[in-house]
Short mmCIF file of N, CA and C in Angstrom, two decimals:
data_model
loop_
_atom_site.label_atom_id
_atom_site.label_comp_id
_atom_site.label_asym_id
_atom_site.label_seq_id
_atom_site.Cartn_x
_atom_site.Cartn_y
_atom_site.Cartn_z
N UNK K 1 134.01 138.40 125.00
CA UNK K 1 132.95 137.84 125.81
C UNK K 1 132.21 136.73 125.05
N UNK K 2 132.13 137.03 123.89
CA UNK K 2 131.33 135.99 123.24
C UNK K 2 132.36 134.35 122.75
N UNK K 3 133.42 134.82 122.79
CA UNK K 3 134.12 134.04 122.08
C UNK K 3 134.39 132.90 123.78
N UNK K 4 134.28 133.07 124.83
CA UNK K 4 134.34 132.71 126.05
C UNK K 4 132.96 132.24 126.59
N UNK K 5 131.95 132.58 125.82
CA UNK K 5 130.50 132.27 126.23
C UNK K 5 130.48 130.85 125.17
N UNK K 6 130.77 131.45 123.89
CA UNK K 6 130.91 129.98 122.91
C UNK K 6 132.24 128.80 123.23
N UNK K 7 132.79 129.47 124.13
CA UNK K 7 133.75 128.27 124.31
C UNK K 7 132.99 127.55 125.64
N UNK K 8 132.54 127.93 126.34
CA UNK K 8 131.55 127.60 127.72
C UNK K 8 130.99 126.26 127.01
N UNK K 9 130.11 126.99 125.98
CA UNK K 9 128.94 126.37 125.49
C UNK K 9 129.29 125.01 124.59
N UNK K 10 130.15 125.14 124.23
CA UNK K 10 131.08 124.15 123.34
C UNK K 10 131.73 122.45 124.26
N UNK K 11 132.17 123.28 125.27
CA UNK K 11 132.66 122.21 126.02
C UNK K 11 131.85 121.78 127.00
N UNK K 12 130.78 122.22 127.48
CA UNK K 12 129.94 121.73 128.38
C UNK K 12 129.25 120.66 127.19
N UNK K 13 128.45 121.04 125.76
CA UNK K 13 127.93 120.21 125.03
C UNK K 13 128.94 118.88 125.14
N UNK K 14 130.18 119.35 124.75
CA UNK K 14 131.07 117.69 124.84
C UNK K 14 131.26 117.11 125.48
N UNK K 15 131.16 117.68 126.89
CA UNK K 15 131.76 116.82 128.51
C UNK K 15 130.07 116.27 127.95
N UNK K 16 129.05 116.80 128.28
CA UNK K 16 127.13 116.08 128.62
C UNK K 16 127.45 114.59 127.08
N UNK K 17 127.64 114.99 126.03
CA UNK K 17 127.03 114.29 124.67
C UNK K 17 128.15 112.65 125.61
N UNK K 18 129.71 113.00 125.96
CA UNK K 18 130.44 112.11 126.06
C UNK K 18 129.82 111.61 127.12
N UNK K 19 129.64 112.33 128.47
CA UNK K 19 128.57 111.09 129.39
C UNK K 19 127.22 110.62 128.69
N UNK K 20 126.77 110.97 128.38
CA UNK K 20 125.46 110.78 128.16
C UNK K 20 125.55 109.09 127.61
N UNK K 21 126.80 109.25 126.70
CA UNK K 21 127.23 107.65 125.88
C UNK K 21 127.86 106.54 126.71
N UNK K 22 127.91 107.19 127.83
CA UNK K 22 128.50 106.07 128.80
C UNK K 22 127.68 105.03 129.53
N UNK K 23 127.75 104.24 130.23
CA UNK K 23 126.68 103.07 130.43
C UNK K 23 126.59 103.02 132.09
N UNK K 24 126.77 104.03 132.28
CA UNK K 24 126.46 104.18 133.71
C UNK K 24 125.42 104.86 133.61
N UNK K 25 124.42 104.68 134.88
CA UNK K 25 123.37 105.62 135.07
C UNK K 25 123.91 107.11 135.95
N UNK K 26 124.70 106.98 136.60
CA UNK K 26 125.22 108.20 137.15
C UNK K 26 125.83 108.98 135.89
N UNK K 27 126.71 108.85 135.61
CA UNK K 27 127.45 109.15 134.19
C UNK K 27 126.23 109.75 133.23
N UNK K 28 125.03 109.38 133.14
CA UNK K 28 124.06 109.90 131.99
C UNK K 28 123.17 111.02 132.76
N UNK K 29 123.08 110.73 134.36
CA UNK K 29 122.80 111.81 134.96
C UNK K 29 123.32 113.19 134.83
N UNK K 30 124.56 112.99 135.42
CA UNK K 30 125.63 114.31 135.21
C UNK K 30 125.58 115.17 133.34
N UNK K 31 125.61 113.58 132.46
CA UNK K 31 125.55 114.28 131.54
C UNK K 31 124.41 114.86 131.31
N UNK K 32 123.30 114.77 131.39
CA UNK K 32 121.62 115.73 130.94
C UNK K 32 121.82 117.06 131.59
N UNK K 33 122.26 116.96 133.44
CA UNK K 33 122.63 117.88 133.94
C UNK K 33 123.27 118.79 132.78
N UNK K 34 124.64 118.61 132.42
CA UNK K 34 125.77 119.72 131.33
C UNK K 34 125.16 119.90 130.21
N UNK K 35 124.36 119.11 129.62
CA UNK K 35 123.32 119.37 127.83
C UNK K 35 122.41 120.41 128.64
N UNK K 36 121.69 120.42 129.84
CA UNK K 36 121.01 121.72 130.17
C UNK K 36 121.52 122.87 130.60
N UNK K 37 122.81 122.99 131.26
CA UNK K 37 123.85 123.72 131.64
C UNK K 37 124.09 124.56 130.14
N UNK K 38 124.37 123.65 129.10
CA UNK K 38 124.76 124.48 127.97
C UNK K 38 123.55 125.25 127.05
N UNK K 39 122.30 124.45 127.47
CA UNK K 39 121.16 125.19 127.05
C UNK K 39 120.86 125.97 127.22
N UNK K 40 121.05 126.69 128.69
CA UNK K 40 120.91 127.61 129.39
C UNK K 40 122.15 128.82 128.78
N UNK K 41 123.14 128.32 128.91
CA UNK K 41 124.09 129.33 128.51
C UNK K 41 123.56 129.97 127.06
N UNK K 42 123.15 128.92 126.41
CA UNK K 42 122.88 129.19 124.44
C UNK K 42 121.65 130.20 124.91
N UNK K 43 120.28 129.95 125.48
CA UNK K 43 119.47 130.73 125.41
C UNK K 43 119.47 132.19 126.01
N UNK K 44 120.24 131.94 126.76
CA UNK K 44 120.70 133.25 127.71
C UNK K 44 122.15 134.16 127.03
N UNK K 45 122.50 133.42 125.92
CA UNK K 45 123.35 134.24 125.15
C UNK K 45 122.70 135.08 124.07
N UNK K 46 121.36 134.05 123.62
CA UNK K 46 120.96 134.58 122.65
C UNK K 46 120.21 136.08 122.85
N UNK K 47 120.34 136.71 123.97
CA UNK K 47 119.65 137.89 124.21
C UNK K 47 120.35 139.16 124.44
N UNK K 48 121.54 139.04 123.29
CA UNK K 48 122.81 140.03 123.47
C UNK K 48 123.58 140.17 124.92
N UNK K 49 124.96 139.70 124.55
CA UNK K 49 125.65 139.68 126.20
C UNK K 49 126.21 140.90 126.32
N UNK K 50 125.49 141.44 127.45
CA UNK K 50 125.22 142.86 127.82
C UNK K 50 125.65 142.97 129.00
N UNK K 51 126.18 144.17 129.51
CA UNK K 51 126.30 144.00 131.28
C UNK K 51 125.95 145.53 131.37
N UNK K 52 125.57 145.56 132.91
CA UNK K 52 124.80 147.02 133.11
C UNK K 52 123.82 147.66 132.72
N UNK K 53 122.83 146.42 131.93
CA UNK K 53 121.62 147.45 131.26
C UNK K 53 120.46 146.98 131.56
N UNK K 54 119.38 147.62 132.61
CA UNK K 54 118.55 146.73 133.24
C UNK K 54 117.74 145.95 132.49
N UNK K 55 116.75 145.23 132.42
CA UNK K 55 115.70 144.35 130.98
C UNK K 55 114.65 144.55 131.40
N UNK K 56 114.44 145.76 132.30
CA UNK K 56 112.87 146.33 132.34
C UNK K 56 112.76 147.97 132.24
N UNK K 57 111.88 148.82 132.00
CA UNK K 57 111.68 150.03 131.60
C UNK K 57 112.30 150.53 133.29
N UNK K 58 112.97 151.89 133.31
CA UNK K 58 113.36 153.00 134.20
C UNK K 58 112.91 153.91 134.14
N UNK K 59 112.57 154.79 135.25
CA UNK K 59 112.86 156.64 135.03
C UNK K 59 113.76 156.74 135.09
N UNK K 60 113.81 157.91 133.97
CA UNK K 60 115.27 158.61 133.52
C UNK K 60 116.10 157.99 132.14
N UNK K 61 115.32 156.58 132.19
CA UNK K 61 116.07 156.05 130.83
C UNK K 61 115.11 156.15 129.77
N UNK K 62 115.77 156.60 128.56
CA UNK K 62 115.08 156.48 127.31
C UNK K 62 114.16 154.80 127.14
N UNK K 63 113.32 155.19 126.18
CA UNK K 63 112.23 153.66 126.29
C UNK K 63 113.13 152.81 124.56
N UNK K 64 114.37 153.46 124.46
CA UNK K 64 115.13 153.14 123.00
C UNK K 64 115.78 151.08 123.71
N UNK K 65 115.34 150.51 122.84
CA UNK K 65 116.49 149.33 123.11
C UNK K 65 117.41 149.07 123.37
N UNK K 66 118.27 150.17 122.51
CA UNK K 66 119.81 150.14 122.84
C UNK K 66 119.97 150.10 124.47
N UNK K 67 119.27 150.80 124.90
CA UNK K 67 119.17 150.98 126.75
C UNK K 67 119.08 149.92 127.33
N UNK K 68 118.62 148.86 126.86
CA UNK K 68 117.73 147.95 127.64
C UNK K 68 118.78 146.15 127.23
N UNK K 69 118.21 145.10 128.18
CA UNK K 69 118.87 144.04 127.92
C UNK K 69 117.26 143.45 127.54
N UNK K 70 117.50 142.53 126.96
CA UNK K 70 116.17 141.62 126.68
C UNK K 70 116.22 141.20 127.40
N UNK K 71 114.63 140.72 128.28
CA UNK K 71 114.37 139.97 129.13
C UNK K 71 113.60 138.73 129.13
N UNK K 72 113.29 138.43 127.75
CA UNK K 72 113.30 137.10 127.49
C UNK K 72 113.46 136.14 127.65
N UNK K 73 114.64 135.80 126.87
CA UNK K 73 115.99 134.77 127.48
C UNK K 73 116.30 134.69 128.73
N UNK K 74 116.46 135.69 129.62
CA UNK K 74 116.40 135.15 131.11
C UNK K 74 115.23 134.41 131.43
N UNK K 75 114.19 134.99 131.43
CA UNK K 75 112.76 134.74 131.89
C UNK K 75 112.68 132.94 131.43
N UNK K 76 113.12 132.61 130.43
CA UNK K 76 112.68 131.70 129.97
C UNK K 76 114.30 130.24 130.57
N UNK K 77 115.60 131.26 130.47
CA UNK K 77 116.54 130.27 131.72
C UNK K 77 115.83 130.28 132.69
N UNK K 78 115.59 130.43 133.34
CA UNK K 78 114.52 130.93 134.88
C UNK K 78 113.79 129.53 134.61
N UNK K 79 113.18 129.64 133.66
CA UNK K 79 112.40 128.62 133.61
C UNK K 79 112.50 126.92 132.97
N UNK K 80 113.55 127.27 132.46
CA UNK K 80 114.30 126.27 132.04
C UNK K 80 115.56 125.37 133.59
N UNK K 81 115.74 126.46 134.02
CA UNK K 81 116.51 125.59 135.06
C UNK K 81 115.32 125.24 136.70
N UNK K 82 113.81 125.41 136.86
CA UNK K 82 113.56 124.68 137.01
C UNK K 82 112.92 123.69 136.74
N UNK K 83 112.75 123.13 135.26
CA UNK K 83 112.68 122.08 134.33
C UNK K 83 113.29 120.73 134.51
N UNK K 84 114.88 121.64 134.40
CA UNK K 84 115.66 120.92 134.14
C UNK K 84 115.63 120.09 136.24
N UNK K 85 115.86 120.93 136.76
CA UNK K 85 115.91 120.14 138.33
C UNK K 85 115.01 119.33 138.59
N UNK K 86 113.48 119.36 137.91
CA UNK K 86 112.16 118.56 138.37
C UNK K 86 112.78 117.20 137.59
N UNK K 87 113.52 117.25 135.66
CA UNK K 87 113.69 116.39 135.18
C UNK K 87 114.90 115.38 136.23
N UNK K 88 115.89 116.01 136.69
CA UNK K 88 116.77 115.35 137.24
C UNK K 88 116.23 114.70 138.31
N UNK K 89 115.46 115.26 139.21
CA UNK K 89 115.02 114.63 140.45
C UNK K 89 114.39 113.68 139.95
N UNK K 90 113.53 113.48 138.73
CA UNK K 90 112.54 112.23 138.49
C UNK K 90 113.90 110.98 137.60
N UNK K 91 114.93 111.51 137.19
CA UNK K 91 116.23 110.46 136.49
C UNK K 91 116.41 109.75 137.78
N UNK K 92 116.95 111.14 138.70
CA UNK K 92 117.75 110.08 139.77
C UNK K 92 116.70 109.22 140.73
N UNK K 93 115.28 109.45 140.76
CA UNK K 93 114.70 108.30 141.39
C UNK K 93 114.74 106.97 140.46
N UNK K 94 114.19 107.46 139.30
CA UNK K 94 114.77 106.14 138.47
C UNK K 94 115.77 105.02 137.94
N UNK K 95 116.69 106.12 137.95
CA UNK K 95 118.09 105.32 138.33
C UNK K 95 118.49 104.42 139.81
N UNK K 96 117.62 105.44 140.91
CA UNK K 96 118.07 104.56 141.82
C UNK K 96 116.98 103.33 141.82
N UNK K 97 116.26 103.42 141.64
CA UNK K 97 114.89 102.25 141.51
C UNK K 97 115.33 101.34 140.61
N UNK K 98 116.37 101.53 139.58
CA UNK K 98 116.47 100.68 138.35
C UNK K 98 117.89 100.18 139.48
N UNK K 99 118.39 100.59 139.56
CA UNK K 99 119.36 100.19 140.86
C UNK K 99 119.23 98.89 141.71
N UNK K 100 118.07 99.39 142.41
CA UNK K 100 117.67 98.40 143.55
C UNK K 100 116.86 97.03 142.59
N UNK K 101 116.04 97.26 141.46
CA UNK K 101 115.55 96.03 140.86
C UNK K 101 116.76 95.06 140.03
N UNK K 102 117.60 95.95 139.32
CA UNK K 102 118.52 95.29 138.72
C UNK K 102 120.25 94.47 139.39
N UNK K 103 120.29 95.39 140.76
CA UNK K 103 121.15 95.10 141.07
C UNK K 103 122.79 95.51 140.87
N UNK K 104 122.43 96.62 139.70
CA UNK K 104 123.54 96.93 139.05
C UNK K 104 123.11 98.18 138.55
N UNK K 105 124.27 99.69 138.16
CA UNK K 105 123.85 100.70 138.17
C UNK K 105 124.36 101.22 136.02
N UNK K 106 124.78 99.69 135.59
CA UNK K 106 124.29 99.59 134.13
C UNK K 106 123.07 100.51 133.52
N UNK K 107 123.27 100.87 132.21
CA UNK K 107 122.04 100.97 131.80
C UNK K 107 121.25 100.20 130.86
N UNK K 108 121.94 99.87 130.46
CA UNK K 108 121.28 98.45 129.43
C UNK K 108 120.84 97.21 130.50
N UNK K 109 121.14 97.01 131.56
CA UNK K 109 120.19 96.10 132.54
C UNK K 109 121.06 94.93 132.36
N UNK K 110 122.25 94.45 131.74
CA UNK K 110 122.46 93.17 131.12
C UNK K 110 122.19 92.04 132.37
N UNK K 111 122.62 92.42 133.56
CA UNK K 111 123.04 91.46 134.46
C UNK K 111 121.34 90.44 134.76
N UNK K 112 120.13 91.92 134.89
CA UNK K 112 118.89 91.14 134.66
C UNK K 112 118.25 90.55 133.86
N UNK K 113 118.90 90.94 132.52
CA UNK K 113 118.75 90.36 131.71
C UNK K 113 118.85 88.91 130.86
N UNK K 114 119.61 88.35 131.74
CA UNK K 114 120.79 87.58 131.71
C UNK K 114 120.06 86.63 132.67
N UNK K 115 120.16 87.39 133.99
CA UNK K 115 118.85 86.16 134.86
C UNK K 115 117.39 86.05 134.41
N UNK K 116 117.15 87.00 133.89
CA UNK K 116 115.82 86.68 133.29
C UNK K 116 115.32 85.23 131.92
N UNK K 117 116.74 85.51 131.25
CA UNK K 117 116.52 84.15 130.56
C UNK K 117 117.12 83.12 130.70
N UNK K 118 117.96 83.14 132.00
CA UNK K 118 118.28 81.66 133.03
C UNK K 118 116.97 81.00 133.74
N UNK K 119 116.19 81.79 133.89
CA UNK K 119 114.99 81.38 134.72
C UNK K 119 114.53 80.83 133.71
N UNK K 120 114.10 81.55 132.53
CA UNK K 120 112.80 81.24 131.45
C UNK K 120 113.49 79.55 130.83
N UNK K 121 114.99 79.41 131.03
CA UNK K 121 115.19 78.56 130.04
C UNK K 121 115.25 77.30 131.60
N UNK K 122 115.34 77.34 132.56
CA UNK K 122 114.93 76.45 133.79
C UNK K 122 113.15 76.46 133.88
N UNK K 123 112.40 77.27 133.42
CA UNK K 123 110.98 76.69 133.43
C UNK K 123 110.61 76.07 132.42
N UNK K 124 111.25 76.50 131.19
CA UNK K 124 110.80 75.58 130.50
C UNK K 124 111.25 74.07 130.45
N UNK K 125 112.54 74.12 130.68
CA UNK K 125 113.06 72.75 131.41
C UNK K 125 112.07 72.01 131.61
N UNK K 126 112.09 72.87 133.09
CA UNK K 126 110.80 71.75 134.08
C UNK K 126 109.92 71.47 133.12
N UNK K 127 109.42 72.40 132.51
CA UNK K 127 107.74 72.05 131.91
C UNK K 127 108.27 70.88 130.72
N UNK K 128 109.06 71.03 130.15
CA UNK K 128 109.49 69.91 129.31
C UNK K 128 109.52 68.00 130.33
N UNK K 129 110.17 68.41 131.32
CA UNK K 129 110.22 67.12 131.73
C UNK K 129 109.48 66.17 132.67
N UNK K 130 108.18 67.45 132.75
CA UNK K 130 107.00 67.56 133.39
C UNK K 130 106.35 66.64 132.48
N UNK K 131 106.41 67.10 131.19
CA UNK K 131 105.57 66.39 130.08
C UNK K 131 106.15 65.11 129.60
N UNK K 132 107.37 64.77 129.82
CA UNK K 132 107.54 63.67 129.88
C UNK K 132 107.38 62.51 131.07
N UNK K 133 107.21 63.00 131.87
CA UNK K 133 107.30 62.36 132.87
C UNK K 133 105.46 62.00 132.46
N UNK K 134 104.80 62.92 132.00
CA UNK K 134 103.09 62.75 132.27
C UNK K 134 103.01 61.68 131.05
N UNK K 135 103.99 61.62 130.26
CA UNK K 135 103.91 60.63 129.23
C UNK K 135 104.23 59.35 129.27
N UNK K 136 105.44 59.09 129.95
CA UNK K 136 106.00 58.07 130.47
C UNK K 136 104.56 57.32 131.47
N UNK K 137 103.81 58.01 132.53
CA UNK K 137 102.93 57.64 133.02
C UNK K 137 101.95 56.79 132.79
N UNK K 138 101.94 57.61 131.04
CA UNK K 138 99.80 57.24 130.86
C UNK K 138 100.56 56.04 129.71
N UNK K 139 102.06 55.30 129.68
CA UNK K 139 102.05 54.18 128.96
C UNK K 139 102.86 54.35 127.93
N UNK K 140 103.10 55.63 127.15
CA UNK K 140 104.33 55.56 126.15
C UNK K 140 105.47 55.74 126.62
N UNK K 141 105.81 55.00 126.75
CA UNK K 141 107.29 54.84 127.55
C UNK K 141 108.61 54.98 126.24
N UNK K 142 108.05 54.75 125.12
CA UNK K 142 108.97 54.97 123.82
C UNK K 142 109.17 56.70 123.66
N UNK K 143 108.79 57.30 124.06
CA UNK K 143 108.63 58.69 123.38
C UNK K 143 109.27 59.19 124.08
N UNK K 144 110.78 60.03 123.62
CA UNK K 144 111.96 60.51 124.30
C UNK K 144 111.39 61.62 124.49
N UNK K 145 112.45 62.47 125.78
CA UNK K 145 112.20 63.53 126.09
C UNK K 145 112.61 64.42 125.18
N UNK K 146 111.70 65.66 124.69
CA UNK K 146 112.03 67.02 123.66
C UNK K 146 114.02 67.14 123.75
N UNK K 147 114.35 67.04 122.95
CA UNK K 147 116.32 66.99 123.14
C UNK K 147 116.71 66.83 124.10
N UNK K 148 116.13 65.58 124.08
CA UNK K 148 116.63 64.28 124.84
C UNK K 148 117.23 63.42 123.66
N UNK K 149 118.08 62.57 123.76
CA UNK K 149 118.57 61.78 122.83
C UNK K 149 118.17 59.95 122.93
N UNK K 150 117.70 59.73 122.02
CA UNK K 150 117.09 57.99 122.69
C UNK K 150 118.63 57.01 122.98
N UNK K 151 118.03 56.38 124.28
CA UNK K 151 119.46 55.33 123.78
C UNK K 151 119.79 54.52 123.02
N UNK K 152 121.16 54.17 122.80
CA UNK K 152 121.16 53.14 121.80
C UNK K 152 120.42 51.92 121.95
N UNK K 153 120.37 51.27 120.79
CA UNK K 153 119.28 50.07 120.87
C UNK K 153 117.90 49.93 121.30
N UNK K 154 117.15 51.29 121.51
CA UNK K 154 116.28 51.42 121.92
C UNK K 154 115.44 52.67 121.25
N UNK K 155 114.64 52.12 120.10
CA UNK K 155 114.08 53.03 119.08
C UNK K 155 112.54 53.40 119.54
N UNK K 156 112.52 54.34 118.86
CA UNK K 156 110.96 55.22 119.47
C UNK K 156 109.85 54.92 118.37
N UNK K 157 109.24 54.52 118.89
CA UNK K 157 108.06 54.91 117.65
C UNK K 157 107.41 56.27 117.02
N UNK K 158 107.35 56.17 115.63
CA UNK K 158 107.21 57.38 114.76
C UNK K 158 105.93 57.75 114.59
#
């Protein structure tokens, strides 16, 4: 029994640790899901794997331990698996929210990321040629635009 409880516990840790590394947001879902799956198994093992022995006092049964299952470790899976469901329900709104802003169900964001400094490097553009243009205006007409290159035969003043 134990050697089947530690093999449970073994391979659920490896299926969760291997999603968890994957770059999907679904994929890291499922995996937290199996890292609590196996938590549950570990804490609920740790209370001797017993079958048939109730984990609260009887008439008729001795008040000796040997009688009894700990009721601990359940009490506290109990409470651990609904932890773990409040945590998942608040992933998967986030995932889907990171979803709908990003466009993509990545977790590193690259794709917004990516438009985010296409934009920044088009405003600054503008604002660059904004300022030349306000320069060109008020009379220095020598003073090239920020990497802009001057033309030939036609030098700037220093």
């Amino acid at each position: 029994m134990e050697l089947a409880m530690a093999s449970a516990i073994g391979i659920l840790t490896a299926a969760g640790v291997y999603l968890l590394l994957r770059a999907r947001s679904f994929d890291v879902i499922l995996g937290l899901t199996l890292l609590s799956y196996a938590t549950n198994l570990l804490i609920f093992s740790s209370g001797r794997l017993v079958t048939g022995k109730p984990p609260v006092l009887r008439d008729g049964i001795p008040a000796d331990p040997a009688y009894y299952t700990d009721p601990l470790p359940q009490a506290l899976v109990l409470t651990a698996i609904v932890i773990a469901f409040a945590m998942t329900a608040v992933i998967i709104v986030l995932a889907i929210r990171s979803r709908a802003d990003n466009h993509s169900d990545h977790i590193d964001g690259s794709r917004a990321e990516a438009e985010f400094q296409r934009r920044e490097q088009l405003r600054h553009e503008e604002s660059r040629l904004a300022a030349h243009a306000a320069e060109l205006v008020a009379g220095n007409e020598s003073v090239p635009a920020r990497g802009a290159m001057p033309e030939p035969g036609h030098e700037g003043r220093a």
